Amino acid sequence: MVKIINGKEISNSLIEKLKEKVDKLKLESNVCPSLAVIMVGDNPASKIYVNNKKRICEKIGIKSYEFVLPANAPESELLKLICGLNKREDINGILVQLPLPPHINEKKIIENIAPLKDVDAFNETNVGKIMTGNFKFLPCTPAGIVYLLKESNIKIEGQHCVIIGRSNIVGKPLAMLMLHNNATVTICHSKTQGLREICKTADILIAAVGKPKFISSDMIKPGAVVVDVGINRDINGYVCGDVDFEKVKDVASYITPVPGGVGPMTIAMLMKNTITAALLQKNI
Ligand code: NAD
């Protein structure tokens, strides 16, 4: 019988632990972690994400600051804002909500965030540290996935983990993390040949493709653990993942649902990184 990994529940319990940590930090060290979220333009999806981050910050006791620039703001204005926030002692974490308007160079923006305030762990200093295992922050979604697996007592060591997707924010850092946890890792992507056969060899299959119900039950080894990172809309407009949940759940041993699986973990990990940033900056 398949076990459904309840990301919402695991995330809520982590948020509770983080709240206790922040309460203690305020009481014992007079430190209140803080997060600055920058948005350029008024993309409705970005607005929802930013509001969610604000809400969870409040729940934990993290101070949140919101900076909104108009969609046509020049790149130099955003750089100036980041430069100012890098210097502010009362700001521990800086997050630039992506995507940015096309006239702004995302890579340049990310590289200008001070590495100790880069709570998304997207800049090259932090990415390099993930390679060597000497990391302070982990990108939120990959870290959330490993947390889900560990909380569910799923063995990672020695298992064959197949990751579909090689993006800088999910696939690549996740592969490194699984490797640090002693999995044998295969990364697949849009040019991979024989995807179905490779997937069928996975003990842990992680889909980060961005295509609704792309992973079918005939791609799953019976008893495999299936993690669905995708957030898509199906033909009826409902949110769905990259995995055909209803069919795959009959073959898998564990599966994450969408919504309510990986998604809630991403935001909890952002909060964890913000607290880590505060501790590092205050030398605690
Ligand atoms: P991306 O578009 O950057 O990468 C998609 C990857 O899928 C690419 O590496 C590509 O090579 C691969 N791919 C595309 N078609 C393929 C095919 N036919 N066969 C094999 N591989 C193929 O996407 P991303 O930013 O990594 O996000 C992936 C999905 O995860 C999206 O649905 C996104 O919304 C979701 N996501 C969710 C969270 C979360 O918190 N749950 C966080 C980040 C991304």
mmCIF file of C-alpha atoms and ligand atoms in Angstrom:
data_model
loop_
_atom_site.group_PDB
_atom_site.id
_atom_site.type_symbol
_atom_site.label_atom_id
_atom_site.label_comp_id
_atom_site.label_asym_id
_atom_site.label_seq_id
_atom_site.Cartn_x
_atom_site.Cartn_y
_atom_site.Cartn_z
ATOM 1 C CA MET A 1 0.000 0.000 0.000
ATOM 2 C CA VAL A 2 1.491 3.345 -1.064
ATOM 3 C CA LYS A 3 2.338 5.956 1.583
ATOM 4 C CA ILE A 4 1.535 9.521 0.650
ATOM 5 C CA ILE A 5 4.186 11.917 1.956
ATOM 6 C CA ASN A 6 2.359 14.801 3.570
ATOM 7 C CA GLY A 7 4.551 17.825 2.805
ATOM 8 C CA LYS A 8 2.113 20.218 4.438
ATOM 9 C CA GLU A 9 2.264 18.392 7.764
ATOM 10 C CA ILE A 10 6.068 17.994 7.692
ATOM 11 C CA SER A 11 6.481 21.641 6.723
ATOM 12 C CA ASN A 12 4.123 22.793 9.525
ATOM 13 C CA SER A 13 6.069 20.848 12.095
ATOM 14 C CA LEU A 14 9.362 22.352 10.827
ATOM 15 C CA ILE A 15 7.800 25.831 10.965
ATOM 16 C CA GLU A 16 6.856 25.181 14.617
ATOM 17 C CA LYS A 17 10.465 24.201 15.401
ATOM 18 C CA LEU A 18 11.769 27.302 13.619
ATOM 19 C CA LYS A 19 9.388 29.482 15.623
ATOM 20 C CA GLU A 20 10.775 28.036 18.870
ATOM 21 C CA LYS A 21 14.308 28.709 17.610
ATOM 22 C CA VAL A 22 13.475 32.332 16.768
ATOM 23 C CA ASP A 23 11.754 32.875 20.151
ATOM 24 C CA LYS A 24 14.894 31.581 21.888
ATOM 25 C CA LEU A 25 17.163 33.722 19.711
ATOM 26 C CA LYS A 26 15.174 36.854 20.547
ATOM 27 C CA LEU A 27 15.153 36.061 24.242
ATOM 28 C CA GLU A 28 18.740 34.942 24.707
ATOM 29 C CA SER A 29 20.649 36.951 22.081
ATOM 30 C CA ASN A 30 18.287 39.824 21.277
ATOM 31 C CA VAL A 31 18.463 38.850 17.595
ATOM 32 C CA CYS A 32 15.422 38.980 15.295
ATOM 33 C CA PRO A 33 16.115 37.348 11.893
ATOM 34 C CA SER A 34 14.897 39.395 8.949
ATOM 35 C CA LEU A 35 14.180 38.811 5.291
ATOM 36 C CA ALA A 36 13.960 41.370 2.478
ATOM 37 C CA VAL A 37 11.904 40.282 -0.516
ATOM 38 C CA ILE A 38 12.231 42.290 -3.716
ATOM 39 C CA MET A 39 9.658 42.181 -6.473
ATOM 40 C CA VAL A 40 9.926 43.904 -9.847
ATOM 41 C CA GLY A 41 6.561 44.427 -11.545
ATOM 42 C CA ASP A 42 3.249 42.951 -10.484
ATOM 43 C CA ASN A 43 3.243 39.411 -11.817
ATOM 44 C CA PRO A 44 0.164 37.851 -10.087
ATOM 45 C CA ALA A 45 1.902 34.512 -9.381
ATOM 46 C CA SER A 46 4.905 36.331 -7.866
ATOM 47 C CA LYS A 47 2.533 38.380 -5.695
ATOM 48 C CA ILE A 48 1.005 35.187 -4.295
ATOM 49 C CA TYR A 49 4.456 33.718 -3.555
ATOM 50 C CA VAL A 50 5.638 36.945 -1.893
ATOM 51 C CA ASN A 51 2.492 37.163 0.265
ATOM 52 C CA ASN A 52 2.936 33.533 1.329
ATOM 53 C CA LYS A 53 6.525 34.231 2.354
ATOM 54 C CA LYS A 54 5.384 37.253 4.346
ATOM 55 C CA ARG A 55 2.686 35.218 6.090
ATOM 56 C CA ILE A 56 5.081 32.435 7.133
ATOM 57 C CA CYS A 57 7.677 35.006 8.288
ATOM 58 C CA GLU A 58 5.034 36.494 10.586
ATOM 59 C CA LYS A 59 4.098 33.054 11.893
ATOM 60 C CA ILE A 60 7.706 32.301 12.837
ATOM 61 C CA GLY A 61 8.568 35.777 14.108
ATOM 62 C CA ILE A 62 10.960 36.666 11.276
ATOM 63 C CA LYS A 63 10.778 40.341 10.353
ATOM 64 C CA SER A 64 9.944 40.748 6.674
ATOM 65 C CA TYR A 65 10.537 43.734 4.429
ATOM 66 C CA GLU A 66 8.977 44.061 1.007
ATOM 67 C CA PHE A 67 10.420 46.200 -1.788
ATOM 68 C CA VAL A 68 8.415 46.602 -4.986
ATOM 69 C CA LEU A 69 9.920 48.260 -8.066
ATOM 70 C CA PRO A 70 7.875 49.099 -11.167
ATOM 71 C CA ALA A 71 8.118 46.631 -14.079
ATOM 72 C CA ASN A 72 10.054 49.174 -16.135
ATOM 73 C CA ALA A 73 12.578 49.986 -13.387
ATOM 74 C CA PRO A 74 16.109 50.010 -14.823
ATOM 75 C CA GLU A 75 18.530 47.261 -13.806
ATOM 76 C CA SER A 76 20.730 49.894 -12.139
ATOM 77 C CA GLU A 77 17.906 50.757 -9.703
ATOM 78 C CA LEU A 78 17.566 47.134 -8.623
ATOM 79 C CA LEU A 79 21.350 46.823 -8.236
ATOM 80 C CA LYS A 80 21.401 49.979 -6.113
ATOM 81 C CA LEU A 81 18.641 48.594 -3.887
ATOM 82 C CA ILE A 82 20.510 45.279 -3.423
ATOM 83 C CA CYS A 83 23.765 47.103 -2.705
ATOM 84 C CA GLY A 84 22.013 49.111 0.042
ATOM 85 C CA LEU A 85 20.411 45.986 1.549
ATOM 86 C CA ASN A 86 23.770 44.161 1.494
ATOM 87 C CA LYS A 87 25.123 46.878 3.805
ATOM 88 C CA ARG A 88 22.173 47.038 6.213
ATOM 89 C CA GLU A 89 22.839 45.230 9.477
ATOM 90 C CA ASP A 90 19.119 44.839 10.157
ATOM 91 C CA ILE A 91 18.622 42.743 6.984
ATOM 92 C CA ASN A 92 19.818 39.130 7.175
ATOM 93 C CA GLY A 93 18.387 37.596 4.012
ATOM 94 C CA ILE A 94 17.733 39.013 0.539
ATOM 95 C CA LEU A 95 15.495 37.308 -1.971
ATOM 96 C CA VAL A 96 14.731 38.612 -5.442
ATOM 97 C CA GLN A 97 11.465 37.124 -6.667
ATOM 98 C CA LEU A 98 11.982 35.527 -10.080
ATOM 99 C CA PRO A 99 11.248 35.788 -12.948
ATOM 100 C CA LEU A 100 12.473 39.332 -13.554
ATOM 101 C CA PRO A 101 11.362 41.431 -16.543
ATOM 102 C CA PRO A 102 13.380 40.583 -19.685
ATOM 103 C CA HIS A 103 15.435 43.833 -19.660
ATOM 104 C CA ILE A 104 17.040 42.805 -16.341
ATOM 105 C CA ASN A 105 19.916 40.327 -16.292
ATOM 106 C CA GLU A 106 18.892 37.759 -13.636
ATOM 107 C CA LYS A 107 22.364 36.273 -13.316
ATOM 108 C CA LYS A 108 23.939 39.700 -12.682
ATOM 109 C CA ILE A 109 21.306 40.470 -10.042
ATOM 110 C CA ILE A 110 21.823 37.171 -8.204
ATOM 111 C CA GLU A 111 25.605 37.596 -8.258
ATOM 112 C CA ASN A 112 25.255 40.999 -6.584
ATOM 113 C CA ILE A 113 23.541 39.622 -3.477
ATOM 114 C CA ALA A 114 26.077 39.216 -0.656
ATOM 115 C CA PRO A 115 26.728 35.436 -0.336
ATOM 116 C CA LEU A 116 25.902 35.454 3.394
ATOM 117 C CA LYS A 117 22.518 37.053 2.625
ATOM 118 C CA ASP A 118 21.775 34.850 -0.418
ATOM 119 C CA VAL A 119 19.061 32.770 1.269
ATOM 120 C CA ASP A 120 17.999 31.203 -2.049
ATOM 121 C CA ALA A 121 21.598 29.911 -2.430
ATOM 122 C CA PHE A 122 21.553 30.790 -6.108
ATOM 123 C CA ASN A 123 24.761 32.813 -6.406
ATOM 124 C CA GLU A 124 27.927 31.191 -7.666
ATOM 125 C CA THR A 125 29.760 31.309 -4.335
ATOM 126 C CA ASN A 126 27.000 29.323 -2.661
ATOM 127 C CA VAL A 127 26.569 26.987 -5.652
ATOM 128 C CA GLY A 128 30.325 26.230 -5.540
ATOM 129 C CA LYS A 129 30.090 25.430 -1.835
ATOM 130 C CA ILE A 130 27.327 22.919 -2.562
ATOM 131 C CA MET A 131 29.695 21.111 -4.945
ATOM 132 C CA THR A 132 32.362 20.678 -2.287
ATOM 133 C CA GLY A 133 29.933 19.995 0.562
ATOM 134 C CA ASN A 134 31.168 23.047 2.493
ATOM 135 C CA PHE A 135 27.820 24.838 2.315
ATOM 136 C CA LYS A 136 26.112 27.326 4.608
ATOM 137 C CA PHE A 137 22.841 27.482 2.667
ATOM 138 C CA LEU A 138 21.155 24.954 0.431
ATOM 139 C CA PRO A 139 18.693 25.920 -2.303
ATOM 140 C CA CYS A 140 15.240 25.654 -0.766
ATOM 141 C CA THR A 141 13.516 23.106 -3.014
ATOM 142 C CA PRO A 142 16.333 20.500 -3.088
ATOM 143 C CA ALA A 143 16.874 20.909 0.669
ATOM 144 C CA GLY A 144 13.118 20.492 1.215
ATOM 145 C CA ILE A 145 13.079 17.266 -0.806
ATOM 146 C CA VAL A 146 15.917 15.699 1.199
ATOM 147 C CA TYR A 147 14.179 16.813 4.419
ATOM 148 C CA LEU A 148 10.931 15.132 3.277
ATOM 149 C CA LEU A 149 12.747 11.883 2.482
ATOM 150 C CA LYS A 150 14.555 11.848 5.831
ATOM 151 C CA GLU A 151 11.438 12.717 7.834
ATOM 152 C CA SER A 152 9.670 9.829 6.084
ATOM 153 C CA ASN A 153 12.538 7.482 7.087
ATOM 154 C CA ILE A 154 13.327 6.729 3.465
ATOM 155 C CA LYS A 155 16.785 5.275 2.953
ATOM 156 C CA ILE A 156 18.929 7.351 0.589
ATOM 157 C CA GLU A 157 22.351 5.780 1.021
ATOM 158 C CA GLY A 158 23.184 3.278 -1.710
ATOM 159 C CA GLN A 159 19.898 3.873 -3.532
ATOM 160 C CA HIS A 160 19.717 4.682 -7.226
ATOM 161 C CA CYS A 161 18.209 8.146 -7.504
ATOM 162 C CA VAL A 162 17.064 9.281 -10.935
ATOM 163 C CA ILE A 163 16.404 13.009 -11.257
ATOM 164 C CA ILE A 164 14.580 14.262 -14.326
ATOM 165 C CA GLY A 165 15.503 17.899 -14.912
ATOM 166 C CA ARG A 166 18.856 19.697 -14.777
ATOM 167 C CA SER A 167 17.908 23.255 -13.842
ATOM 168 C CA ASN A 168 20.220 25.332 -11.655
ATOM 169 C CA ILE A 169 17.540 25.716 -8.997
ATOM 170 C CA VAL A 170 16.289 22.135 -8.725
ATOM 171 C CA GLY A 171 17.908 19.323 -10.733
ATOM 172 C CA LYS A 172 21.631 20.130 -10.473
ATOM 173 C CA PRO A 173 21.834 21.092 -6.772
ATOM 174 C CA LEU A 174 19.502 18.224 -5.858
ATOM 175 C CA ALA A 175 21.854 15.783 -7.610
ATOM 176 C CA MET A 176 24.741 17.110 -5.481
ATOM 177 C CA LEU A 177 22.704 16.815 -2.292
ATOM 178 C CA MET A 178 21.676 13.244 -3.036
ATOM 179 C CA LEU A 179 25.308 12.461 -3.792
ATOM 180 C CA HIS A 180 26.369 13.961 -0.442
ATOM 181 C CA ASN A 181 23.802 11.597 1.079
ATOM 182 C CA ASN A 182 25.524 8.639 -0.646
ATOM 183 C CA ALA A 183 22.902 7.926 -3.313
ATOM 184 C CA THR A 184 23.975 6.804 -6.781
ATOM 185 C CA VAL A 185 22.643 9.584 -8.968
ATOM 186 C CA THR A 186 21.544 9.736 -12.598
ATOM 187 C CA ILE A 187 20.429 13.064 -14.064
ATOM 188 C CA CYS A 188 18.077 12.967 -17.073
ATOM 189 C CA HIS A 189 17.006 15.878 -19.256
ATOM 190 C CA SER A 190 15.294 16.771 -22.522
ATOM 191 C CA LYS A 191 18.050 15.172 -24.627
ATOM 192 C CA THR A 192 18.250 11.925 -22.621
ATOM 193 C CA GLN A 193 17.788 8.766 -24.679
ATOM 194 C CA GLY A 194 15.787 5.869 -23.257
ATOM 195 C CA LEU A 195 14.223 7.892 -20.435
ATOM 196 C CA ARG A 196 11.600 5.268 -19.627
ATOM 197 C CA GLU A 197 14.194 2.492 -19.183
ATOM 198 C CA ILE A 198 16.394 4.696 -16.980
ATOM 199 C CA CYS A 199 13.420 5.708 -14.819
ATOM 200 C CA LYS A 200 12.494 2.052 -14.359
ATOM 201 C CA THR A 201 15.856 1.476 -12.639
ATOM 202 C CA ALA A 202 15.215 4.197 -10.013
ATOM 203 C CA ASP A 203 14.751 3.377 -6.340
ATOM 204 C CA ILE A 204 14.012 7.071 -5.863
ATOM 205 C CA LEU A 205 12.588 8.948 -8.844
ATOM 206 C CA ILE A 206 12.425 12.737 -8.674
ATOM 207 C CA ALA A 207 10.602 14.630 -11.423
ATOM 208 C CA ALA A 208 11.366 18.330 -11.989
ATOM 209 C CA VAL A 209 10.308 18.743 -15.599
ATOM 210 C CA GLY A 210 7.410 21.186 -15.662
ATOM 211 C CA LYS A 211 5.139 19.003 -17.813
ATOM 212 C CA PRO A 212 1.728 17.898 -16.463
ATOM 213 C CA LYS A 213 1.482 14.166 -15.707
ATOM 214 C CA PHE A 214 4.654 13.477 -17.737
ATOM 215 C CA ILE A 215 5.667 10.499 -15.565
ATOM 216 C CA SER A 216 3.410 7.521 -16.211
ATOM 217 C CA SER A 217 3.078 4.314 -14.199
ATOM 218 C CA ASP A 218 5.025 2.272 -16.766
ATOM 219 C CA MET A 219 8.127 4.380 -15.964
ATOM 220 C CA ILE A 220 8.156 3.287 -12.319
ATOM 221 C CA LYS A 221 9.919 0.323 -10.761
ATOM 222 C CA PRO A 222 7.401 -1.363 -8.414
ATOM 223 C CA GLY A 223 8.030 -0.112 -4.866
ATOM 224 C CA ALA A 224 10.004 2.985 -5.921
ATOM 225 C CA VAL A 225 9.812 6.286 -4.047
ATOM 226 C CA VAL A 226 8.399 9.014 -6.305
ATOM 227 C CA VAL A 227 8.927 12.712 -5.606
ATOM 228 C CA ASP A 228 7.024 15.201 -7.736
ATOM 229 C CA VAL A 229 8.501 18.712 -7.909
ATOM 230 C CA GLY A 230 6.401 19.975 -10.818
ATOM 231 C CA ILE A 231 3.750 22.647 -10.449
ATOM 232 C CA ASN A 232 1.579 22.724 -13.550
ATOM 233 C CA ARG A 233 -2.027 23.171 -14.638
ATOM 234 C CA ASP A 234 -3.891 20.244 -16.170
ATOM 235 C CA ILE A 235 -6.264 20.615 -19.129
ATOM 236 C CA ASN A 236 -9.066 21.588 -16.727
ATOM 237 C CA GLY A 237 -6.961 24.288 -15.099
ATOM 238 C CA TYR A 238 -6.284 22.379 -11.868
ATOM 239 C CA VAL A 239 -2.835 22.402 -10.275
ATOM 240 C CA CYS A 240 -1.017 19.139 -10.923
ATOM 241 C CA GLY A 241 2.503 17.800 -10.827
ATOM 242 C CA ASP A 242 4.805 16.131 -13.343
ATOM 243 C CA VAL A 243 3.632 12.704 -12.180
ATOM 244 C CA ASP A 244 0.385 10.987 -13.134
ATOM 245 C CA PHE A 245 -0.432 10.643 -9.413
ATOM 246 C CA GLU A 246 -3.581 8.503 -9.655
ATOM 247 C CA LYS A 247 -1.859 5.778 -11.714
ATOM 248 C CA VAL A 248 1.677 6.003 -10.285
ATOM 249 C CA LYS A 249 0.458 5.667 -6.692
ATOM 250 C CA ASP A 250 -0.582 2.069 -7.463
ATOM 251 C CA VAL A 251 3.030 1.148 -8.300
ATOM 252 C CA ALA A 252 5.118 3.305 -5.930
ATOM 253 C CA SER A 253 5.857 2.683 -2.236
ATOM 254 C CA TYR A 254 5.940 6.406 -1.361
ATOM 255 C CA ILE A 255 4.728 9.387 -3.370
ATOM 256 C CA THR A 256 4.477 13.138 -2.850
ATOM 257 C CA PRO A 257 1.199 14.779 -3.939
ATOM 258 C CA VAL A 258 0.817 18.086 -5.790
ATOM 259 C CA PRO A 259 -0.249 20.311 -4.176
ATOM 260 C CA GLY A 260 0.813 19.508 -0.616
ATOM 261 C CA GLY A 261 4.113 17.710 -1.231
ATOM 262 C CA VAL A 262 7.359 19.460 -2.114
ATOM 263 C CA GLY A 263 5.825 22.950 -2.444
ATOM 264 C CA PRO A 264 5.249 23.686 1.279
ATOM 265 C CA MET A 265 8.813 22.540 2.074
ATOM 266 C CA THR A 266 10.396 25.140 -0.206
ATOM 267 C CA ILE A 267 9.073 28.038 1.848
ATOM 268 C CA ALA A 268 9.949 26.379 5.181
ATOM 269 C CA MET A 269 13.538 25.939 3.965
ATOM 270 C CA LEU A 270 13.675 29.622 3.009
ATOM 271 C CA MET A 271 12.789 30.462 6.607
ATOM 272 C CA LYS A 272 15.463 28.049 7.879
ATOM 273 C CA ASN A 273 18.056 29.726 5.625
ATOM 274 C CA THR A 274 17.038 33.180 6.884
ATOM 275 C CA ILE A 275 17.611 32.083 10.481
ATOM 276 C CA THR A 276 20.981 30.554 9.497
ATOM 277 C CA ALA A 277 21.900 33.849 7.801
ATOM 278 C CA ALA A 278 21.119 35.783 10.993
ATOM 279 C CA LEU A 279 23.199 33.367 13.100
ATOM 280 C CA LEU A 280 26.154 33.604 10.702
ATOM 281 C CA GLN A 281 26.035 37.389 10.495
ATOM 282 C CA LYS A 282 25.846 37.757 14.291
ATOM 283 C CA ASN A 283 28.542 35.097 14.804
ATOM 284 C CA ILE A 284 26.218 33.019 16.975
HETATM 285 P P1 NAD B 1 13.179 24.184 -15.910
HETATM 286 O O1 NAD B 1 12.222 24.478 -17.011
HETATM 287 O O2 NAD B 1 14.295 25.105 -15.634
HETATM 288 O O3 NAD B 1 13.807 22.732 -16.160
HETATM 289 C C1 NAD B 1 13.043 21.676 -16.660
HETATM 290 C C2 NAD B 1 13.962 20.505 -16.925
HETATM 291 O O4 NAD B 1 13.203 19.461 -17.477
HETATM 292 C C3 NAD B 1 15.097 20.827 -17.905
HETATM 293 O O5 NAD B 1 16.341 20.514 -17.328
HETATM 294 C C4 NAD B 1 14.801 19.938 -19.106
HETATM 295 O O6 NAD B 1 15.986 19.395 -19.681
HETATM 296 C C5 NAD B 1 13.937 18.847 -18.519
HETATM 297 N N1 NAD B 1 13.017 18.329 -19.518
HETATM 298 C C6 NAD B 1 12.150 19.027 -20.295
HETATM 299 N N2 NAD B 1 11.512 18.196 -21.150
HETATM 300 C C7 NAD B 1 11.977 16.943 -20.877
HETATM 301 C C8 NAD B 1 11.712 15.676 -21.428
HETATM 302 N N3 NAD B 1 10.831 15.507 -22.440
HETATM 303 N N4 NAD B 1 12.363 14.614 -20.934
HETATM 304 C C9 NAD B 1 13.265 14.761 -19.922
HETATM 305 N N5 NAD B 1 13.560 15.944 -19.375
HETATM 306 C C10 NAD B 1 12.924 17.027 -19.850
HETATM 307 O O7 NAD B 1 12.287 23.934 -14.637
HETATM 308 P P2 NAD B 1 12.589 24.006 -13.051
HETATM 309 O O8 NAD B 1 12.729 25.422 -12.663
HETATM 310 O O9 NAD B 1 13.633 23.020 -12.655
HETATM 311 O O10 NAD B 1 11.165 23.505 -12.521
HETATM 312 C C11 NAD B 1 10.639 22.237 -12.869
HETATM 313 C C12 NAD B 1 9.235 22.128 -12.327
HETATM 314 O O11 NAD B 1 9.294 22.219 -10.917
HETATM 315 C C13 NAD B 1 8.282 23.232 -12.779
HETATM 316 O O12 NAD B 1 6.989 22.702 -12.894
HETATM 317 C C14 NAD B 1 8.327 24.224 -11.634
HETATM 318 O O13 NAD B 1 7.144 24.992 -11.529
HETATM 319 C C15 NAD B 1 8.474 23.296 -10.461
HETATM 320 N N6 NAD B 1 9.119 23.863 -9.288
HETATM 321 C C16 NAD B 1 8.521 23.633 -8.102
HETATM 322 C C17 NAD B 1 9.083 24.117 -6.927
HETATM 323 C C18 NAD B 1 8.411 23.797 -5.640
HETATM 324 O O14 NAD B 1 8.638 24.483 -4.650
HETATM 325 N N7 NAD B 1 7.586 22.761 -5.585
HETATM 326 C C19 NAD B 1 10.257 24.858 -6.973
HETATM 327 C C20 NAD B 1 10.880 25.058 -8.201
HETATM 328 C C21 NAD B 1 10.300 24.541 -9.353
#
